[in-house]
Amino acid sequence: MDLGNWRLDTVDGGEFMLDGGACFGVVPKTVWSKTFPSDGDNRIRLASNCVLARDGKR
């Protein structure tokens, strides 16, 4: 995507797993597990997506 002199691109950084309880804190597992199902170790899958911004000079 171009934004003025800037070119913005997304970079896929892959996926990783983190403990769902640590991510959502005091929110009960019955609430967050509907959207983010966990594995046997209570870990949820998260994505690492980045934005690369270039202006042609850097």
Tab-separated table of C-alpha atoms in Angstrom:
chain	number	residue	atom	x	y	z
A	1	MET	CA	0.000	0.000	0.000
A	2	ASP	CA	1.310	3.458	-0.849
A	3	LEU	CA	0.793	6.335	1.573
A	4	GLY	CA	2.306	9.553	0.244
A	5	ASN	CA	6.042	8.895	-0.194
A	6	TRP	CA	5.806	5.782	1.956
A	7	ARG	CA	5.402	2.176	0.849
A	8	LEU	CA	3.799	-0.097	3.484
A	9	ASP	CA	4.039	-3.878	3.249
A	10	THR	CA	3.005	-6.601	5.676
A	11	VAL	CA	5.521	-9.218	6.729
A	12	ASP	CA	4.390	-12.606	8.037
A	13	GLY	CA	6.459	-13.378	11.125
A	14	GLY	CA	4.914	-16.798	11.655
A	15	GLU	CA	2.934	-18.215	14.546
A	16	PHE	CA	3.785	-19.049	18.147
A	17	MET	CA	2.035	-20.433	21.217
A	18	LEU	CA	1.580	-18.698	24.591
A	19	ASP	CA	-0.262	-19.604	27.775
A	20	GLY	CA	-3.863	-18.444	27.388
A	21	GLY	CA	-4.279	-17.670	31.088
A	22	ALA	CA	-1.262	-15.353	31.036
A	23	CYS	CA	-2.538	-13.589	27.903
A	24	PHE	CA	-6.067	-12.956	29.172
A	25	GLY	CA	-5.388	-12.512	32.891
A	26	VAL	CA	-8.576	-12.403	34.984
A	27	VAL	CA	-10.880	-13.163	32.032
A	28	PRO	CA	-12.326	-16.658	32.586
A	29	LYS	CA	-11.183	-19.393	30.207
A	30	THR	CA	-14.834	-20.122	29.364
A	31	VAL	CA	-15.020	-16.652	27.778
A	32	TRP	CA	-11.751	-16.468	25.789
A	33	SER	CA	-11.636	-20.136	24.756
A	34	LYS	CA	-14.694	-19.628	22.516
A	35	THR	CA	-12.603	-17.407	20.245
A	36	PHE	CA	-9.119	-18.755	21.025
A	37	PRO	CA	-9.217	-22.537	21.569
A	38	SER	CA	-6.319	-23.887	23.624
A	39	ASP	CA	-4.270	-27.058	23.364
A	40	GLY	CA	-3.697	-29.604	26.130
A	41	ASP	CA	-1.131	-27.334	27.791
A	42	ASN	CA	-3.550	-24.350	27.831
A	43	ARG	CA	-1.587	-22.570	25.073
A	44	ILE	CA	-3.228	-20.471	22.371
A	45	ARG	CA	-1.932	-19.861	18.849
A	46	LEU	CA	-0.891	-16.272	18.107
A	47	ALA	CA	0.387	-14.653	14.920
A	48	SER	CA	3.331	-12.297	14.548
A	49	ASN	CA	2.519	-9.837	11.762
A	50	CYS	CA	4.682	-6.779	11.100
A	51	VAL	CA	4.454	-3.680	8.923
A	52	LEU	CA	7.504	-2.720	6.863
A	53	ALA	CA	7.541	1.029	6.096
A	54	ARG	CA	9.885	2.355	3.389
A	55	ASP	CA	10.225	5.878	2.032
A	56	GLY	CA	12.756	5.164	-0.731
A	57	LYS	CA	15.621	6.663	1.267
A	58	ARG	CA	15.801	4.116	4.073
